Coordinates of C-alpha atoms in Angstrom, one line a residue:
M50 CA 154.4 21.7 67.5
R51 CA 153.4 23.8 64.3
R52 CA 156.2 22.6 62.7
L53 CA 156.0 18.9 64.0
E54 CA 152.2 18.6 62.4
A55 CA 153.5 20.2 59.1
A56 CA 156.5 18.2 59.0
A57 CA 153.9 15.2 59.4
F58 CA 151.4 16.2 56.7
V59 CA 154.4 17.0 54.0
L60 CA 156.2 14.2 54.6
L61 CA 153.3 11.3 54.7
G62 CA 151.8 13.1 51.6
A63 CA 155.5 12.6 49.6
L64 CA 155.4 9.1 50.8
L65 CA 151.7 8.8 49.5
F66 CA 152.6 10.2 46.5
L67 CA 155.5 8.0 46.4
Y68 CA 153.9 5.1 47.0
R69 CA 151.0 5.3 44.6
I70 CA 153.0 6.0 41.3
P71 CA 156.2 3.8 41.7
Y72 CA 159.4 5.8 41.6
G73 CA 161.5 5.2 38.1
F74 CA 164.8 6.1 36.6
E75 CA 166.2 6.3 32.9
T76 CA 162.5 5.7 31.9
G77 CA 159.5 7.4 30.5
D78 CA 160.3 11.1 29.8
Q79 CA 163.5 10.8 30.7
N80 CA 164.9 9.5 28.2
T81 CA 164.3 12.8 26.3
Y82 CA 165.7 14.8 29.0
L83 CA 168.5 13.1 30.3
P84 CA 170.7 13.1 27.3
L85 CA 171.7 16.3 27.8
P86 CA 173.0 16.0 30.5
Y87 CA 174.9 12.6 30.2
R88 CA 177.0 14.4 27.0
S89 CA 179.3 16.1 29.7
I90 CA 178.9 13.1 32.9
Y91 CA 180.0 10.5 30.5
P92 CA 182.2 11.2 27.8
G93 CA 181.6 10.1 24.1
F94 CA 177.9 9.1 25.4
V95 CA 176.5 7.2 22.3
P96 CA 178.6 8.5 20.1
G97 CA 177.4 8.8 16.4
D98 CA 173.4 9.8 18.1
W99 CA 171.6 12.0 15.8
F100 CA 169.0 13.1 18.8
T101 CA 172.1 13.4 21.3
W102 CA 174.3 15.6 19.8
E103 CA 172.7 17.3 16.4
T104 CA 169.4 18.5 18.1
S105 CA 168.1 21.2 20.1
H106 CA 167.6 20.5 23.8
Y107 CA 165.5 22.9 25.7
H108 CA 165.5 21.6 29.8
V109 CA 169.1 23.2 30.3
T110 CA 168.0 24.0 33.7
F111 CA 167.1 20.3 34.3
S112 CA 170.7 19.3 32.8
W113 CA 171.9 21.5 35.2
V114 CA 170.3 19.6 38.5
I115 CA 171.5 16.5 37.1
R116 CA 174.9 16.8 36.8
A117 CA 175.3 18.7 40.0
L118 CA 173.6 15.6 41.3
H119 CA 176.1 13.5 40.0
A120 CA 178.9 15.8 40.8
L121 CA 178.3 15.9 44.5
A122 CA 176.9 12.3 44.6
G123 CA 179.5 10.1 42.4
E124 CA 179.0 7.9 39.8
D125 CA 178.5 5.3 42.7
R126 CA 175.6 7.1 44.4
F127 CA 174.1 9.3 41.5
A128 CA 170.8 6.7 41.5
W129 CA 170.7 7.9 44.9
A130 CA 170.5 11.2 44.5
V131 CA 167.7 11.2 41.9
L132 CA 165.5 9.2 44.1
F133 CA 166.3 11.7 46.8
M134 CA 165.8 14.9 44.4
H135 CA 162.6 13.2 43.5
A136 CA 161.1 12.8 47.1
A137 CA 162.1 16.2 47.9
V138 CA 160.2 17.3 44.6
L139 CA 157.2 15.4 46.2
V140 CA 157.8 16.8 49.5
G141 CA 157.9 20.5 48.1
L142 CA 154.6 19.6 45.9
C143 CA 152.6 18.8 49.5
A144 CA 154.3 21.9 51.3
A145 CA 152.9 23.9 48.3
I146 CA 149.3 22.5 48.4
A147 CA 149.2 23.3 52.2
A148 CA 150.6 27.1 51.6
L149 CA 148.3 27.5 49.1
A150 CA 145.1 26.4 51.2
R151 CA 146.4 28.8 53.7
A152 CA 147.0 31.4 51.7
C153 CA 143.3 30.8 50.5
G154 CA 142.2 31.4 54.4
W155 CA 141.3 27.3 54.4
G156 CA 143.5 25.4 56.6
Y157 CA 144.4 21.1 56.7
P158 CA 141.5 19.3 55.9
A159 CA 141.1 20.9 52.8
S160 CA 144.7 20.1 51.9
I161 CA 144.2 16.5 53.1
A162 CA 141.1 16.5 51.0
C163 CA 143.5 17.5 48.2
L164 CA 146.4 15.0 48.9
L165 CA 143.7 12.4 49.0
L166 CA 141.8 13.3 45.6
T167 CA 145.1 14.3 43.5
A168 CA 147.1 10.9 44.9
I169 CA 144.8 8.2 45.5
I170 CA 142.0 9.3 42.6
R171 CA 143.6 11.0 40.1
S172 CA 147.2 12.9 39.5
R173 CA 146.6 14.5 36.5
G174 CA 144.7 17.7 34.9
L175 CA 144.0 17.7 31.5
N176 CA 145.2 16.4 28.5
G177 CA 148.2 14.6 30.1
A178 CA 149.1 16.6 32.3
L179 CA 150.4 14.9 35.2
L180 CA 151.0 16.4 38.9
N181 CA 153.5 13.3 39.8
H182 CA 155.0 11.2 36.7
G183 CA 157.2 9.0 39.1
W184 CA 160.1 10.1 38.0
L185 CA 162.2 13.5 38.1
V186 CA 161.2 15.5 35.5
P187 CA 161.4 19.2 34.7
A188 CA 157.4 19.7 34.6
D189 CA 157.1 17.7 38.6
M190 CA 160.2 20.2 39.6
A191 CA 158.2 23.2 38.6
L192 CA 154.7 22.6 39.7
P193 CA 155.6 23.6 43.2
A194 CA 157.1 26.6 42.8
F195 CA 153.6 28.0 41.0
L196 CA 151.4 26.6 43.4
L197 CA 153.7 28.9 45.6
A198 CA 153.8 31.4 43.1
C199 CA 149.7 31.6 43.7
A200 CA 149.8 31.3 47.0
A201 CA 152.0 34.4 47.1
W202 CA 149.7 36.8 44.7
I203 CA 146.4 35.5 47.1
R204 CA 148.1 37.1 49.5
G205 CA 149.0 40.2 48.0
R206 CA 152.4 39.7 48.3
S207 CA 153.4 40.5 44.8
T208 CA 157.5 40.7 44.4
A209 CA 157.1 37.0 46.6
A210 CA 154.9 35.9 43.7
G211 CA 157.2 36.9 41.4
V212 CA 160.1 35.4 43.0
W213 CA 158.2 32.3 42.6
L214 CA 156.9 32.1 39.3
G215 CA 161.1 33.3 37.9
V216 CA 161.7 29.7 39.7
A217 CA 158.9 27.7 38.2
G218 CA 159.9 29.3 35.0
L219 CA 163.4 28.6 35.1
L220 CA 162.8 25.4 35.7
H221 CA 160.7 24.7 32.8
A222 CA 159.7 26.8 30.1
N223 CA 156.0 26.2 29.9
Y224 CA 155.2 28.0 33.0
A225 CA 157.7 30.8 31.9
L226 CA 154.9 31.2 29.2
A227 CA 151.7 30.3 30.0
G228 CA 152.4 30.7 33.8
A229 CA 153.3 34.4 33.1
L230 CA 150.6 34.6 31.4
A231 CA 148.3 33.9 33.9
L232 CA 149.7 35.4 37.1
G233 CA 151.2 38.5 34.9
G234 CA 148.4 38.8 33.3
L235 CA 146.1 39.1 36.9
Q236 CA 149.0 41.3 38.0
G237 CA 148.7 43.7 35.1
A238 CA 144.5 44.0 35.1
Q239 CA 145.8 44.8 39.2
A240 CA 147.6 47.0 38.4
L241 CA 145.1 48.8 36.0
A242 CA 142.7 48.7 38.1
R243 CA 144.4 50.7 40.5
G244 CA 146.4 53.2 38.8
S245 CA 149.8 51.7 39.9
P246 CA 152.5 50.4 37.4
R247 CA 154.7 49.5 40.5
D248 CA 152.0 46.2 41.1
L249 CA 152.9 45.0 38.1
L250 CA 157.0 45.9 38.4
K251 CA 157.5 44.0 41.6
L252 CA 156.0 40.6 40.1
A253 CA 157.7 41.1 36.5
L254 CA 160.7 42.3 37.9
P255 CA 162.2 39.5 40.1
F256 CA 160.6 36.5 37.6
G257 CA 162.1 38.0 34.3
V258 CA 166.0 38.2 36.8
I259 CA 165.1 34.4 37.7
A260 CA 163.4 33.1 34.2
A261 CA 165.9 34.5 31.9
P262 CA 168.5 31.1 31.1
T263 CA 165.1 29.9 30.1
L264 CA 163.6 32.4 28.7
F265 CA 166.9 33.1 26.4
V266 CA 166.1 29.5 25.6
V267 CA 163.1 29.8 24.0
L268 CA 163.8 32.7 22.5
Q269 CA 166.9 31.5 20.5
T270 CA 164.7 28.2 19.8
V271 CA 162.0 30.6 18.1
T272 CA 164.2 33.2 16.4
R273 CA 166.8 30.4 14.9
D274 CA 164.1 28.2 13.8
A275 CA 165.2 27.9 10.2
A276 CA 161.7 26.5 9.1
P277 CA 159.0 27.3 11.5
E278 CA 156.3 26.6 9.2
A279 CA 157.0 22.5 10.0
T280 CA 156.1 22.6 14.1
P281 CA 152.9 21.3 13.3
I282 CA 154.7 18.1 12.7
Y283 CA 155.4 18.0 16.6
F284 CA 151.8 18.2 17.1
V285 CA 151.3 14.5 14.8
R286 CA 153.9 13.0 17.2
S287 CA 152.3 14.1 20.5
A288 CA 148.4 14.3 19.2
H289 CA 147.7 13.5 22.9
H290 CA 148.9 16.6 24.0
Y291 CA 147.9 18.7 21.7
E292 CA 144.7 18.1 19.6
L293 CA 141.1 18.0 21.0
V294 CA 140.1 14.0 20.7
P295 CA 141.3 13.1 24.1
V296 CA 140.1 16.6 25.7
W297 CA 136.6 15.9 24.7
N298 CA 137.0 12.4 26.4
P299 CA 134.7 12.0 29.2
D300 CA 137.5 10.6 32.0
N301 CA 139.3 13.4 31.2
W302 CA 136.8 15.9 32.1
W303 CA 136.8 15.1 36.1
P304 CA 137.7 18.3 37.4
V305 CA 134.5 18.9 36.3
A306 CA 133.1 17.0 39.2
L307 CA 135.6 18.9 41.5
L308 CA 133.7 22.1 40.7
V309 CA 130.3 20.8 42.0
P310 CA 131.0 20.2 45.4
G311 CA 132.4 23.8 45.7
L312 CA 129.4 25.3 44.2
G313 CA 128.2 25.7 48.0
L314 CA 131.2 27.7 49.0
W315 CA 131.5 29.8 45.5
R316 CA 128.4 31.4 47.1
S317 CA 130.9 32.9 49.5
L318 CA 133.5 33.4 47.5
G319 CA 131.1 35.5 45.5
R320 CA 129.7 37.1 48.6
D321 CA 133.6 38.3 48.8
L322 CA 133.6 39.8 45.6
V323 CA 130.4 41.6 45.7
A324 CA 131.1 43.3 48.8
G325 CA 134.9 44.2 48.2
R326 CA 135.2 47.6 46.3
G327 CA 137.1 45.4 43.4
P328 CA 138.4 41.9 42.8
W329 CA 141.9 42.4 44.2
D330 CA 140.3 43.4 48.0
T331 CA 139.2 40.2 49.8
T332 CA 140.6 36.6 49.9
G333 CA 138.1 35.3 48.7
S334 CA 137.9 37.4 45.5
R335 CA 141.3 36.8 45.0
V336 CA 140.7 33.1 45.3
L337 CA 137.8 33.2 43.0
V338 CA 139.5 35.7 40.4
L339 CA 142.2 33.2 39.9
L340 CA 140.4 30.3 39.2
L341 CA 138.0 32.3 36.6
C342 CA 141.5 32.6 35.1
L343 CA 142.5 29.4 35.0
G344 CA 139.7 28.3 33.4
V345 CA 139.2 30.6 30.9
L346 CA 142.8 29.6 30.1
Q347 CA 141.8 25.7 29.6
A348 CA 139.1 27.2 27.1
A349 CA 141.3 29.4 25.4
A350 CA 143.7 26.1 24.6
A351 CA 140.4 24.6 23.2
L352 CA 139.5 26.9 21.0
G353 CA 143.3 27.3 19.7
T354 CA 143.3 24.1 19.1
L355 CA 140.1 23.8 17.3
A356 CA 140.6 27.1 15.3
G357 CA 144.3 25.6 14.4
F358 CA 146.3 28.3 16.3
G359 CA 149.7 26.7 16.3
A360 CA 151.4 29.5 19.1
V361 CA 148.6 28.5 21.5
Q362 CA 149.3 24.6 20.7
R363 CA 152.7 25.5 21.6
L364 CA 151.8 26.9 24.9
F365 CA 150.2 23.9 25.9
L366 CA 148.0 25.9 28.1
W367 CA 146.6 22.7 29.4
R368 CA 149.4 22.8 31.6
L369 CA 147.8 25.1 33.7
S370 CA 144.7 22.8 34.8
L371 CA 147.0 21.2 37.4
P372 CA 147.0 23.9 39.7
L373 CA 143.2 24.8 38.7
V374 CA 142.9 21.0 39.9
V375 CA 144.6 21.6 43.0
L376 CA 142.6 24.4 43.8
L377 CA 139.2 22.8 43.4
A378 CA 140.2 19.5 45.5
L379 CA 141.2 21.9 48.4
A380 CA 137.6 23.9 47.3
V381 CA 136.1 20.4 48.3
G382 CA 137.7 19.8 51.0
E383 CA 136.8 22.9 52.5
A384 CA 133.1 22.8 51.8
L385 CA 133.4 19.4 53.5
R386 CA 134.9 21.6 56.4
R387 CA 131.8 23.5 56.8
V388 CA 129.3 20.8 56.4
L389 CA 130.6 19.4 59.7
V390 CA 131.4 21.7 61.4
R391 CA 128.7 25.0 60.0
R392 CA 125.9 22.4 59.9
D393 CA 125.8 24.1 56.0
V394 CA 122.9 22.3 54.4
P395 CA 123.2 23.9 50.6
T396 CA 126.9 23.0 50.5
L397 CA 126.3 19.4 51.8
V398 CA 124.2 19.2 48.7
W399 CA 126.8 20.3 46.2
T400 CA 129.4 18.3 47.8
L401 CA 127.7 15.0 47.6
A402 CA 126.1 15.6 44.4
G403 CA 129.9 16.3 43.5
L404 CA 131.4 13.7 44.7
L405 CA 128.9 11.0 43.2
L406 CA 129.8 12.7 39.6
L407 CA 133.0 11.8 40.0
L408 CA 131.3 7.7 39.2
P409 CA 130.4 8.7 36.2
F410 CA 133.7 10.5 35.0
G411 CA 135.5 7.5 35.7
A412 CA 137.5 8.5 38.2
L413 CA 136.8 5.8 41.1
P414 CA 135.8 3.0 38.9
A415 CA 139.3 2.9 37.3
H416 CA 141.2 2.5 40.5
F417 CA 138.7 1.3 42.8
R418 CA 138.1 -1.8 41.3
S419 CA 137.1 -3.6 44.7
A420 CA 133.8 -3.4 46.7
K421 CA 135.2 -4.5 49.6
A422 CA 138.0 -1.5 49.4
I423 CA 135.5 1.1 48.5
A424 CA 133.5 -0.2 51.9
V425 CA 136.2 0.0 54.0
G426 CA 137.5 3.2 52.6
L427 CA 134.1 5.2 52.7
A428 CA 133.4 3.7 56.2
L429 CA 136.4 4.9 57.8
V430 CA 135.6 8.8 56.3
L431 CA 132.2 8.8 57.6
A432 CA 133.6 6.9 61.3
G433 CA 135.7 10.3 61.2
A434 CA 132.9 12.3 59.8
A435 CA 130.9 11.4 62.1
V436 CA 133.1 11.8 65.5
A437 CA 134.2 14.8 63.7
G438 CA 130.4 16.6 63.3
W439 CA 129.6 15.5 66.9
A440 CA 133.1 17.2 68.5
G441 CA 132.3 20.2 66.3
R442 CA 129.0 20.8 67.6
R443 CA 130.0 20.1 71.5
R444 CA 132.7 22.6 70.7
V445 CA 130.7 25.1 68.6
Q446 CA 128.0 25.4 71.9
A447 CA 131.0 25.8 74.5
E448 CA 132.3 28.3 72.3
P449 CA 130.9 30.3 69.6
A450 CA 134.0 31.5 68.2
A451 CA 134.9 27.9 67.6
A452 CA 132.7 27.9 64.5
S453 CA 135.7 28.5 62.3
G454 CA 136.3 24.8 62.5
H455 CA 140.2 25.2 62.9
W456 CA 142.1 22.1 62.1
R457 CA 143.6 21.7 65.4
T458 CA 139.6 21.6 67.3
P459 CA 138.9 17.7 67.9
A460 CA 136.6 18.2 64.8
G461 CA 139.9 18.8 62.8
R462 CA 142.0 16.2 64.0
A463 CA 139.4 13.4 63.7
L464 CA 138.7 14.4 59.9
L465 CA 142.5 14.7 59.6
A466 CA 142.9 11.3 61.0
S467 CA 140.1 9.2 59.3
V468 CA 140.9 10.9 56.0
L469 CA 144.7 10.0 56.2
A470 CA 143.6 6.3 57.0
A471 CA 141.1 5.7 54.6
A472 CA 143.5 7.0 52.4
V473 CA 146.5 4.2 53.3
W474 CA 143.9 1.7 53.4
L475 CA 143.2 2.6 49.4
A476 CA 146.5 2.7 48.6
A477 CA 146.8 -0.2 50.2
V478 CA 144.3 -2.5 48.1
S479 CA 144.1 -0.4 44.7
F480 CA 147.2 -0.1 43.2
P481 CA 146.5 -0.5 39.4
D482 CA 149.7 1.7 38.0
R483 CA 152.2 -1.1 37.6
G484 CA 149.9 -4.4 37.1
M485 CA 149.4 -5.3 40.5
A486 CA 146.2 -7.0 41.9
G487 CA 145.8 -5.9 45.1
M488 CA 142.9 -4.8 45.0
T489 CA 141.4 -8.2 45.2
L490 CA 143.4 -9.7 47.6
P491 CA 142.4 -10.0 51.6
W492 CA 142.7 -7.1 54.2
R493 CA 145.8 -8.9 56.0
A494 CA 147.4 -9.4 52.8
A495 CA 146.7 -6.3 51.3
F496 CA 148.9 -4.4 54.4
K497 CA 151.3 -7.0 53.8
Q498 CA 151.3 -6.3 50.3
M499 CA 151.7 -2.8 50.4
W500 CA 155.2 -2.7 52.3
T501 CA 156.9 -5.7 50.7
T502 CA 156.2 -5.7 46.6
Y503 CA 156.5 -1.7 46.0
P504 CA 158.6 -1.6 43.2
L505 CA 161.3 0.7 43.9
R506 CA 163.9 0.8 41.1
L507 CA 167.0 3.2 41.2
R508 CA 167.4 2.8 37.5
E509 CA 164.5 1.0 35.1
R510 CA 165.8 -2.4 33.9
V511 CA 164.0 -4.1 31.1
H512 CA 163.2 -7.5 31.4
G513 CA 162.1 -10.7 29.4
W514 CA 163.6 -11.3 26.0
R515 CA 163.9 -7.5 25.4
G516 CA 166.1 -6.9 28.8
R517 CA 168.9 -9.5 27.6
L518 CA 169.0 -7.9 23.9
Y519 CA 169.4 -4.5 25.6
A520 CA 172.1 -6.4 27.9
W521 CA 173.9 -7.5 25.1
I522 CA 174.2 -4.4 23.2
R523 CA 175.3 -2.8 26.4
T524 CA 178.5 -5.1 26.8
E525 CA 179.2 -7.1 23.5
S526 CA 178.9 -4.7 20.8
P527 CA 181.1 -1.5 19.8
P528 CA 180.5 1.8 21.8
D529 CA 180.6 3.8 18.6
A530 CA 177.9 1.2 16.7
R531 CA 174.9 2.7 15.3
F532 CA 171.9 1.0 15.5
L533 CA 168.8 0.6 13.1
V534 CA 165.7 -0.2 15.6
P535 CA 161.7 0.0 15.4
P536 CA 160.5 3.1 16.0
G537 CA 158.6 2.2 19.1
M538 CA 161.7 1.4 20.9
G539 CA 162.3 5.0 22.6
D540 CA 164.1 3.6 25.7
F541 CA 167.0 1.9 23.9
R542 CA 169.5 4.8 24.2
L543 CA 169.5 4.7 27.8
Q544 CA 168.7 1.0 28.3
A545 CA 171.3 -0.1 25.2
R546 CA 173.9 2.9 25.7
R547 CA 174.4 3.2 22.1
A548 CA 173.2 5.4 19.4
S549 CA 169.8 4.2 17.5
F550 CA 168.3 5.9 14.2
V551 CA 165.1 7.1 15.1
D552 CA 162.4 6.4 17.0
W553 CA 158.6 7.8 18.1
K554 CA 159.3 8.9 21.5
N555 CA 162.3 11.5 21.0
C556 CA 161.8 14.0 18.9
P557 CA 162.9 17.7 18.6
I558 CA 161.2 20.9 18.6
R559 CA 162.8 22.9 16.5
G560 CA 161.2 23.3 12.3
E561 CA 164.4 21.9 10.4
E562 CA 165.0 19.0 13.3
L563 CA 161.3 18.2 12.4
L564 CA 161.5 17.4 9.1
E565 CA 165.1 15.6 9.9
W566 CA 163.0 13.4 12.5
R567 CA 159.9 13.0 10.0
R568 CA 162.9 11.9 7.0
R569 CA 163.9 9.4 9.5
M570 CA 160.3 8.1 10.2
F571 CA 159.3 8.2 7.0
L572 CA 162.5 5.6 6.0
V573 CA 161.7 3.2 8.7
M574 CA 158.4 3.0 8.0
G575 CA 158.7 2.5 3.9
L576 CA 155.9 5.3 3.8
D577 CA 155.5 9.3 2.7
H578 CA 153.1 10.0 5.0
F579 CA 152.3 9.1 8.4
P580 CA 149.5 6.9 9.0
A581 CA 148.5 7.7 12.5
R582 CA 149.0 10.7 14.9
G583 CA 150.0 10.5 18.8
Y584 CA 149.7 7.1 20.6
E585 CA 148.5 5.5 17.5
L586 CA 151.4 6.4 15.6
R587 CA 154.1 5.1 17.7
E588 CA 151.9 1.2 17.1
A589 CA 151.5 1.5 13.2
A590 CA 155.4 2.8 12.7
R591 CA 156.5 0.0 14.8
H592 CA 154.3 -2.5 12.6
R593 CA 155.4 -1.2 9.3
Y594 CA 158.5 -1.7 10.8
F595 CA 158.8 -5.4 11.0
R596 CA 157.1 -5.5 7.7
L597 CA 159.9 -4.1 6.0
P598 CA 162.2 -6.9 4.0
A599 CA 165.5 -7.2 5.5
S600 CA 167.4 -6.1 1.8
R601 CA 165.2 -2.9 2.9
L602 CA 166.4 -2.4 6.6
A603 CA 169.9 -3.2 5.0
H604 CA 169.6 -0.6 2.3
I605 CA 168.6 2.2 5.0
A606 CA 171.5 0.9 7.2
R607 CA 174.3 1.4 4.3
S608 CA 172.9 4.5 3.5
E609 CA 172.6 6.2 6.8
G610 CA 176.1 5.2 8.0
L611 CA 174.8 2.7 10.3
T612 CA 176.3 -0.6 11.6
H613 CA 173.7 -3.1 13.2
V614 CA 169.9 -4.1 12.9
V615 CA 167.3 -4.7 15.4
T616 CA 164.6 -6.1 14.0
W617 CA 161.7 -9.2 14.9
G618 CA 161.4 -12.3 13.3
A619 CA 163.6 -14.0 10.8
R620 CA 164.5 -12.8 7.9
D621 CA 166.2 -13.8 4.7
H622 CA 169.3 -11.3 5.9
A623 CA 172.5 -13.4 3.6
R624 CA 171.0 -12.4 0.7
A625 CA 170.9 -8.5 1.9
G626 CA 174.4 -8.6 3.3
L627 CA 173.5 -9.1 7.0
E628 CA 175.2 -11.0 9.1
R629 CA 173.2 -12.4 12.4
V630 CA 175.2 -11.4 15.8
A631 CA 172.8 -12.5 18.4
R632 CA 169.4 -13.6 18.9
F633 CA 167.1 -13.6 22.3
G634 CA 163.5 -14.9 21.2
S635 CA 162.4 -13.5 18.4
W636 CA 164.4 -10.5 18.6
Q637 CA 167.0 -10.4 16.4
V638 CA 170.8 -8.2 15.8
Y639 CA 172.4 -8.4 12.4
E640 CA 175.3 -6.6 11.7
L641 CA 176.1 -5.0 8.6
R642 CA 179.2 -7.0 6.7

């Protein structure tokens, strides 16, 4: 029965994550990660493409996974294999959340609350760090392993923590560095306090062995960089990840609202810390120390960015805001359980204050735009809470030992059922991620929409005139054609299956390669400086490209050995030595004579 209940939780949670953020393939960040495995899977993939063949690709483990999926499934079932792998990652995420809750001494009510907060309200941490991207990427694959490492460390199982930390580091370099800094630092402090270096070796040795391939790639990238002083160029392109402007956006700091409901809970954890002989002796004290460590690293990320320390910025410590959010969301669920079962009035006050604080932080208005949807969802939760409170009081009166409020009591089951019902309802009527307007539909139509309009795409395909443009290039242009395209076309390489000169999305990370990327970007913008940063740079570069005359585009194409030019709007192409070979709406395709 316990295995059946655990399986039901992880499967329902994975379906909820999969439904809330629609799945895509060959889209988003995969435009950056897939060229490396495609070099081996498809012989002659985009020949002459600079980014694919002449830059350093550091997600080697992800490339191994994609190549293995293709080898096992074959070309016909390759897209299905990637979908199943993505679903397996979501199952692993839900299982890791449940395991972390158990390690903290909490139960499924906390896990369900975490699932509701992260899958329905917001699947993100700070500065663009996401729990679920909606497609298979290395960061999503590594997060469950890191959560399991945190759970093992809380339980005091150092070797298991090192193994899971090594798996997370193997799958993503960010966890190999920032994750090791967090758990390795805590384990080192514990070893120092206990005077036992063996405690540190128990974690460090399995981590170093498993994460060795990723650590080798990182070391090679750093030591062989001919122009390390050029790495700040990457911060210009990814300012939305590395600068403080998005950090100070109040909407980005919604985890602060999660901190408030747990204040009543932090009192008991603090008592565990004070009552214990040290911060490593009780489960509560270890949970609190881990939370403090993750919070300190977020502060270090902000201070490092403010001071302009490139080494701190490149670590991207914001990634560790994801386990911090998961722990805080679990704490909210535990606080609710204590309110319902133990009638803890201080915890009730802090919990209600924290839930109300979510509103001005933008977590709810951004996703629940219908008062009807909010009312029904809250009614389901309140009804379940009332039943849970009534059942919990009767259980405690009849059996004082039941005060622990285990989730298998009637109170726990009632809370579980009500929260799951509210999650399904809110997911059905508030789906804004891909432009659906379900939040304004009648109730019956909302449920019907949930099953009939989920945009599952095994392969991402652009529609409209731009989609026709890509389809024509895939079938009608020579396989070795090289295109000059607008810098905003980051999906051109995978959608059109042809080489492109440069784009904003796909940017290398080594210094000398960044210098070349900057040179190409300056060419297609007609400038000698960056007019903007982050996402604004993408739009500014696209507009500058469209303003270049046909003669300038032809000169760039000839000097860089390109064969075709893609642009928007009619151009005086005859004088520039260009021949128009296709037109799709306002999109024009020219070939050099």
